[in-house]
Short mmCIF file of C-alpha atoms in Angstrom, two decimals:
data_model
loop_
_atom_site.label_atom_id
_atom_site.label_comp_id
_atom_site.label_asym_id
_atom_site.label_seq_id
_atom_site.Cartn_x
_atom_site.Cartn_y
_atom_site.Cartn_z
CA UNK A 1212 -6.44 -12.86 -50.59
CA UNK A 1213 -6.44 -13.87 -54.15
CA UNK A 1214 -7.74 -16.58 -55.94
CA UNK A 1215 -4.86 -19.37 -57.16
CA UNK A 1216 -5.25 -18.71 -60.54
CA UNK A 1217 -4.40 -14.60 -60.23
CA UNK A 1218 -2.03 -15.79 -57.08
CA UNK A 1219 -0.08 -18.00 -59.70
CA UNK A 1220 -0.01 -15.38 -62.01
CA UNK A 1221 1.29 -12.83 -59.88
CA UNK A 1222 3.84 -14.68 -58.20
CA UNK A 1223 5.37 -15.88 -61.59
CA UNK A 1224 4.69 -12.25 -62.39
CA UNK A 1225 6.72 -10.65 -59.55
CA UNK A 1226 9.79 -13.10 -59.49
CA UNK A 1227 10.14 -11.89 -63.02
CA UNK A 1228 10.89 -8.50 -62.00
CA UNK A 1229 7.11 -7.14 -62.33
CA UNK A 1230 6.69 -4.72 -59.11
CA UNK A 1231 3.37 -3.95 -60.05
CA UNK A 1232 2.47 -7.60 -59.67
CA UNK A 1233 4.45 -8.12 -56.38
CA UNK A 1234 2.63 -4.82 -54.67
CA UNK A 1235 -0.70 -6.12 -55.40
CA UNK A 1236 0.64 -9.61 -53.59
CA UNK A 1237 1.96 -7.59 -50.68
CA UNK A 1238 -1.80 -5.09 -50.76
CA UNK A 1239 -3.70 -8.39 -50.90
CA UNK A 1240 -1.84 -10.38 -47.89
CA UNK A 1241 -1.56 -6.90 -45.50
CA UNK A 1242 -4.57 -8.32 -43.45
CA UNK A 1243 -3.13 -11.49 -43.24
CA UNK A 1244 -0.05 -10.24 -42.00
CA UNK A 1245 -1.80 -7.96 -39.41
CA UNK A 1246 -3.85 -11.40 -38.20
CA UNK A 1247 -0.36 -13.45 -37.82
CA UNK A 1248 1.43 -10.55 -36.16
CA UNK A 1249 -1.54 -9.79 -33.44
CA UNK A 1250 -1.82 -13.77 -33.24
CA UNK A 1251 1.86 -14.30 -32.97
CA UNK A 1252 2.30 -11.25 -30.67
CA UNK A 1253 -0.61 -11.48 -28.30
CA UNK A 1254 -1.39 -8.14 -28.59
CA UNK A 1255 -2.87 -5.42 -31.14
CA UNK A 1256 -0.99 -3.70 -33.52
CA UNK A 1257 -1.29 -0.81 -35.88
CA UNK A 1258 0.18 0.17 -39.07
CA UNK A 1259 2.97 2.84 -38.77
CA UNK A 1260 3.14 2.39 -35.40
CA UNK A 1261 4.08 -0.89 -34.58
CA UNK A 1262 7.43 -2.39 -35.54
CA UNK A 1263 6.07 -5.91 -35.64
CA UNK A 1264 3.95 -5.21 -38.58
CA UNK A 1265 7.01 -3.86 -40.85
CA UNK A 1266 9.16 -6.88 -40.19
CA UNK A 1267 5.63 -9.22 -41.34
CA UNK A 1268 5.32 -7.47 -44.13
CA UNK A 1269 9.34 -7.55 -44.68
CA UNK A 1270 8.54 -11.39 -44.65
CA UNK A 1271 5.39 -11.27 -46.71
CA UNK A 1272 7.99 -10.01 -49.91
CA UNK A 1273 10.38 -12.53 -48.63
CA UNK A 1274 7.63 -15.93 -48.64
CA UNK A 1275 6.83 -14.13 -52.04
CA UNK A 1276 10.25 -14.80 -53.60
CA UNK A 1277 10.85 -18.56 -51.47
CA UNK A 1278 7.08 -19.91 -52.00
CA UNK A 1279 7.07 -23.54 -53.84
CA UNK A 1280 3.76 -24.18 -55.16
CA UNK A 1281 4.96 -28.16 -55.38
CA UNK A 1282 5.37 -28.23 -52.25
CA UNK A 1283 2.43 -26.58 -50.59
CA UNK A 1284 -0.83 -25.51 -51.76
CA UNK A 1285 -1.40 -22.96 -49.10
CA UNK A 1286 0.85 -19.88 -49.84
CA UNK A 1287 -1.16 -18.07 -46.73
CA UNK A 1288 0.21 -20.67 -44.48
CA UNK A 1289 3.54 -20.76 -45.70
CA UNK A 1290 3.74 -16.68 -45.44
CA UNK A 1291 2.61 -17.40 -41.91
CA UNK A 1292 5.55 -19.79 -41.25
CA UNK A 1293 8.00 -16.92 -42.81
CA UNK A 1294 6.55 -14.32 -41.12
CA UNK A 1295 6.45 -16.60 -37.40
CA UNK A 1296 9.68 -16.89 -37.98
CA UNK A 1297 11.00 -13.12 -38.75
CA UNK A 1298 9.23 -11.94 -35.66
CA UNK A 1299 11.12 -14.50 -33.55
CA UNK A 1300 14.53 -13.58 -34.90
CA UNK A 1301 13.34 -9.95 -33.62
CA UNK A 1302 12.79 -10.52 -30.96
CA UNK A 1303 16.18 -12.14 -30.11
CA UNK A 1304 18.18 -9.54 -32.32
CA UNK A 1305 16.37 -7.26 -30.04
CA UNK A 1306 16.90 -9.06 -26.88
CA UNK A 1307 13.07 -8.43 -26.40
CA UNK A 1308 11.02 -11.48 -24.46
CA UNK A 1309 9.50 -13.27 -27.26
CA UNK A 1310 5.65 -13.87 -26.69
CA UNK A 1311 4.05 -16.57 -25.41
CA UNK A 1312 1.87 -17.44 -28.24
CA UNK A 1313 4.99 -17.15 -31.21
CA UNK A 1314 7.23 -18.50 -28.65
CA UNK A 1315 4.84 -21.51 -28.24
CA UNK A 1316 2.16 -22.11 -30.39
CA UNK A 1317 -0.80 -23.74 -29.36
CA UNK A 1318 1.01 -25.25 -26.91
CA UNK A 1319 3.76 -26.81 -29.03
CA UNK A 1320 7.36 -27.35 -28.83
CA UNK A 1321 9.46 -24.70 -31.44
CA UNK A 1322 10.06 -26.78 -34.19
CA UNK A 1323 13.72 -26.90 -35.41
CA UNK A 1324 14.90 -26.45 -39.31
CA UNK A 1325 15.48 -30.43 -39.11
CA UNK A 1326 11.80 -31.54 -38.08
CA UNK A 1327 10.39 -28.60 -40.63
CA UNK A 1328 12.23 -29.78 -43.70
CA UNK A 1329 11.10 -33.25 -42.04
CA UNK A 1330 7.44 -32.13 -42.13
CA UNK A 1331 7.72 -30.59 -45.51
CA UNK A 1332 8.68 -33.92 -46.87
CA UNK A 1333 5.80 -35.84 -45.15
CA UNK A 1334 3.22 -33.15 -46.69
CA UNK A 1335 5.01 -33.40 -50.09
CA UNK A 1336 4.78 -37.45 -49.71
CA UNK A 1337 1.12 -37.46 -48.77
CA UNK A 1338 0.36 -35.01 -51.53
CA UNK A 1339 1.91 -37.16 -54.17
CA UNK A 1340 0.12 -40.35 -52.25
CA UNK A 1341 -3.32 -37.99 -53.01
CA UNK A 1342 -2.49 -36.87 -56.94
CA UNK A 1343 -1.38 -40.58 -58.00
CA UNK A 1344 -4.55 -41.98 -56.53
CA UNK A 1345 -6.87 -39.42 -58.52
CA UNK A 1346 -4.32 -40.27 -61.36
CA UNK A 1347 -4.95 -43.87 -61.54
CA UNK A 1348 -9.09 -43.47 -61.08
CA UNK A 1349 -9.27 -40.99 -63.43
CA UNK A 1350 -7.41 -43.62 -65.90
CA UNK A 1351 -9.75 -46.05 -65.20
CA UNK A 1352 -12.34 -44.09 -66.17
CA UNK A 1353 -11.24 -43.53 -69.07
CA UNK A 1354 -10.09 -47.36 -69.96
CA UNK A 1355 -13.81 -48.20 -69.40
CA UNK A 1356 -14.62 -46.35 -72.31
CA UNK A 1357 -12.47 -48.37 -74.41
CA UNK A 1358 -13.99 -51.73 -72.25
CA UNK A 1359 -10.71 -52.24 -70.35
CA UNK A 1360 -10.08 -52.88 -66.89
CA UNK A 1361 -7.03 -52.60 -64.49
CA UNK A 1362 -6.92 -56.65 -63.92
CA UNK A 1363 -7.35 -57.08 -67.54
CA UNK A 1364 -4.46 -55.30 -68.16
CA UNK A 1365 -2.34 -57.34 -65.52
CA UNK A 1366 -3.60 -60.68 -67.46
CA UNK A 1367 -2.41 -58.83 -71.10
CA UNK A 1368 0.32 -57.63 -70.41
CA UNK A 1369 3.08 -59.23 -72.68
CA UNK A 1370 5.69 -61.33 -70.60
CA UNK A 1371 8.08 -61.56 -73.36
CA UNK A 1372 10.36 -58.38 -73.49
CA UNK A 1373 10.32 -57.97 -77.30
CA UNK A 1374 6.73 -58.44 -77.71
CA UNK A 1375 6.08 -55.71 -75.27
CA UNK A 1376 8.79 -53.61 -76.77
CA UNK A 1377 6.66 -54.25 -80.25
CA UNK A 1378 3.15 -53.48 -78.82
CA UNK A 1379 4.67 -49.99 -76.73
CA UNK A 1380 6.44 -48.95 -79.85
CA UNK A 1381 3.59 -49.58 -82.14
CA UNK A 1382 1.58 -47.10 -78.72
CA UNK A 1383 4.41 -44.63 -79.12
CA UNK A 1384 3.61 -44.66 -82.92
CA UNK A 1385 -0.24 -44.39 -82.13
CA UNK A 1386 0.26 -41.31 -79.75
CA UNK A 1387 2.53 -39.35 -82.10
CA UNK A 1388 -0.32 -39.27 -84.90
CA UNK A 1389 -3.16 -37.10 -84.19
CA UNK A 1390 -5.38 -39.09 -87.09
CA UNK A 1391 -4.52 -42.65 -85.97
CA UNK A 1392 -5.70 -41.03 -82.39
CA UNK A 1393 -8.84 -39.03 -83.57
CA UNK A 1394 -10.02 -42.57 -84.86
CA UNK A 1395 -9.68 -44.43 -81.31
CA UNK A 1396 -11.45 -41.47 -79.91
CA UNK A 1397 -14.00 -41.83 -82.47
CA UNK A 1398 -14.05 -45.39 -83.25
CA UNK A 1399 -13.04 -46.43 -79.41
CA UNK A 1400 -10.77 -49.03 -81.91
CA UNK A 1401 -7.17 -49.62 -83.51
CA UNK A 1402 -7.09 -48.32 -86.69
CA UNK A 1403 -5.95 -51.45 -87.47
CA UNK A 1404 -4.70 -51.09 -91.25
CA UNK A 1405 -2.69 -47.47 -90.50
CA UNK A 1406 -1.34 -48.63 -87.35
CA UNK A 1407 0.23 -51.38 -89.10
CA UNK A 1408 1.50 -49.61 -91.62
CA UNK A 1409 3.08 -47.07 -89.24
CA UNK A 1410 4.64 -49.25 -87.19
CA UNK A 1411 5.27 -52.55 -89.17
CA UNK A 1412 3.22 -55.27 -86.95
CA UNK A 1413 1.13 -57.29 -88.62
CA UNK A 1414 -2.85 -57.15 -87.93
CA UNK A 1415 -2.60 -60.39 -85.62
CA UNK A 1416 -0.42 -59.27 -83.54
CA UNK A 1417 -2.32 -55.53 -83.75
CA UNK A 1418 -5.54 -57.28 -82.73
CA UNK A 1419 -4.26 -59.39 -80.37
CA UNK A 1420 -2.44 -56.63 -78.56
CA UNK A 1421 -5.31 -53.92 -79.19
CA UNK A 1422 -6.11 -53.04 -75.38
CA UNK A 1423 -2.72 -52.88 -74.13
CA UNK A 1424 -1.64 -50.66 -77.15
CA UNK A 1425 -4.62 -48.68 -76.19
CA UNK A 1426 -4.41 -48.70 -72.65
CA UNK A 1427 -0.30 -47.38 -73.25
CA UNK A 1428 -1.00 -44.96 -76.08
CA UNK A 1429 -3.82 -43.18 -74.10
CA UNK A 1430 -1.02 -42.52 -71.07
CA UNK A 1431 1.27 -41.33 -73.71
CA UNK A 1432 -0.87 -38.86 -75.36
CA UNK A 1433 -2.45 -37.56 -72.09
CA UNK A 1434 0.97 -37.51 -70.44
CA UNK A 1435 -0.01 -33.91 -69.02
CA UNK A 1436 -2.81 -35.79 -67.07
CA UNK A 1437 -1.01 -39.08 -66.01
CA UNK A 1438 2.62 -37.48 -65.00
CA UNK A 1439 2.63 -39.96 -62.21
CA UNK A 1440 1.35 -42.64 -64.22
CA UNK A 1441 3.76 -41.93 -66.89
CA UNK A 1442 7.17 -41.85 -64.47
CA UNK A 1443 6.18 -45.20 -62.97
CA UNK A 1444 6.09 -46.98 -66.40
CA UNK A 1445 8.97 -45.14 -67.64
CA UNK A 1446 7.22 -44.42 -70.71
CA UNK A 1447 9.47 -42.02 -71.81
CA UNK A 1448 11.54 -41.43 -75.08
CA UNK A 1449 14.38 -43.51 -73.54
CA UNK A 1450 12.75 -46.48 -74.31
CA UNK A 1451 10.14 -48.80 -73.02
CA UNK A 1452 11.83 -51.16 -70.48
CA UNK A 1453 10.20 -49.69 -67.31
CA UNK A 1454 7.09 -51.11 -68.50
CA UNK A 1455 5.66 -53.96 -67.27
#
């Protein structure tokens, strides 16, 4: 199997039309789909011999094209779902007696298209659940470089709707301008005097506002690393009323 760096690569590669890229897929997975297959079918199978194995590998090029890597990070299991799944429609085309074990696996009822897509959504769900949580303590970590802390930036916040529209604009400003950010990163401060002059506060309100401004600009510029984080304060170019 490949690692998900040359699997991403390849599968981006092959939907594109590159059949170089989609043969090494299908030469990398052929063990896997001789495990499913003698799993699925109870029995052992051989290349060239055994139809099973051509319809798995039939599926293997199909999970190729149909794989969602935001929705599942294992594109091993989800060729084993495909290829399950092939082998039972076989089987019935067939009129063959489908096999205990891919009739029943592990002792579990056949799961319909209704409680799949339902089970998909669950794992999507608690993957989000996972990658907002590593979001928001990664952000922490970095606030406590600049000495700010989650409650502190409940307390700050600004409860007047203009005032926060000031301070996130005069963030927006700060994010845009790789200087004005180069000296936070430096100075872990405002650049008070540019900032002002960029966005037309004046240093008051600047200083008073400093760790909210720097707590928003951060998620702005790092908005590849706080997606999440960035859609739940609707910090987008839309404007800034999502944030609170």
């Amino acid at each position: 199997m490949l690692e998900r760096e040359a699997l991403e690569s390849n599968l981006a590669r092959a939907r594109s039309g590159d059949g170089e890229a989609r043969e090494e897929l299908l030469r990398a997975y052929k063990p896997h789909v001789l495990k499913i297959a003698e799993k699925s079918c109870g029995r052992g199978l051989e290349w060239g011999r055994d139809d099973e194995l051509s319809i798995g590998l039939i599926a293997l090029n199909e999970a190729v094209d149909r794989f969602n890597m935001e929705r599942s990070d294992s594109f091993a299991a989800f060729a084993g779902l495909v290829i399950k799944s092939r082998l039972k429609d076989y089987y019935r085309r067939e009129k063959k007696l489908i096999p205990q074990d891919l009739s029943l696996q592990d002792g579990e009822e056949e799961v319909t298209p209704a409680e799949l897509s339902k089970a998909w959504e669950l794992y999507r769900r608690e993957k989000e659940a996972l990658e907002r949580a590593s979001e928001i303590t990664e952000y922490g970590k970095l606030l406590a470089d600049y000495e700010i802390t989650f409650s502190e930036l409940v307390n700050i916040a600004p409860k007047r709707k203009q005032h926060r529209q000031e301070l996130i604009a005069a963030s927006r400003e700060m994010s845009r301008r790789r200087d004005l950010m180069a000296y936070l990163f430096r100075n872990r401060r405002l650049p008070l005097n540019e900032l002002g002059v960029a966005c037309g506060l004046g240093r008051k309100t600047l200083e008073r506002g400093r760790k909210y401004i720097i707590a928003v600009a951060l998620v702005l510029y790092h908005r590849e690393r706080f997606l999440y984080l960035n859609s739940y304060l609707s910090l987008d170019d839309s404007g800034p009323e999502g944030v609170r």
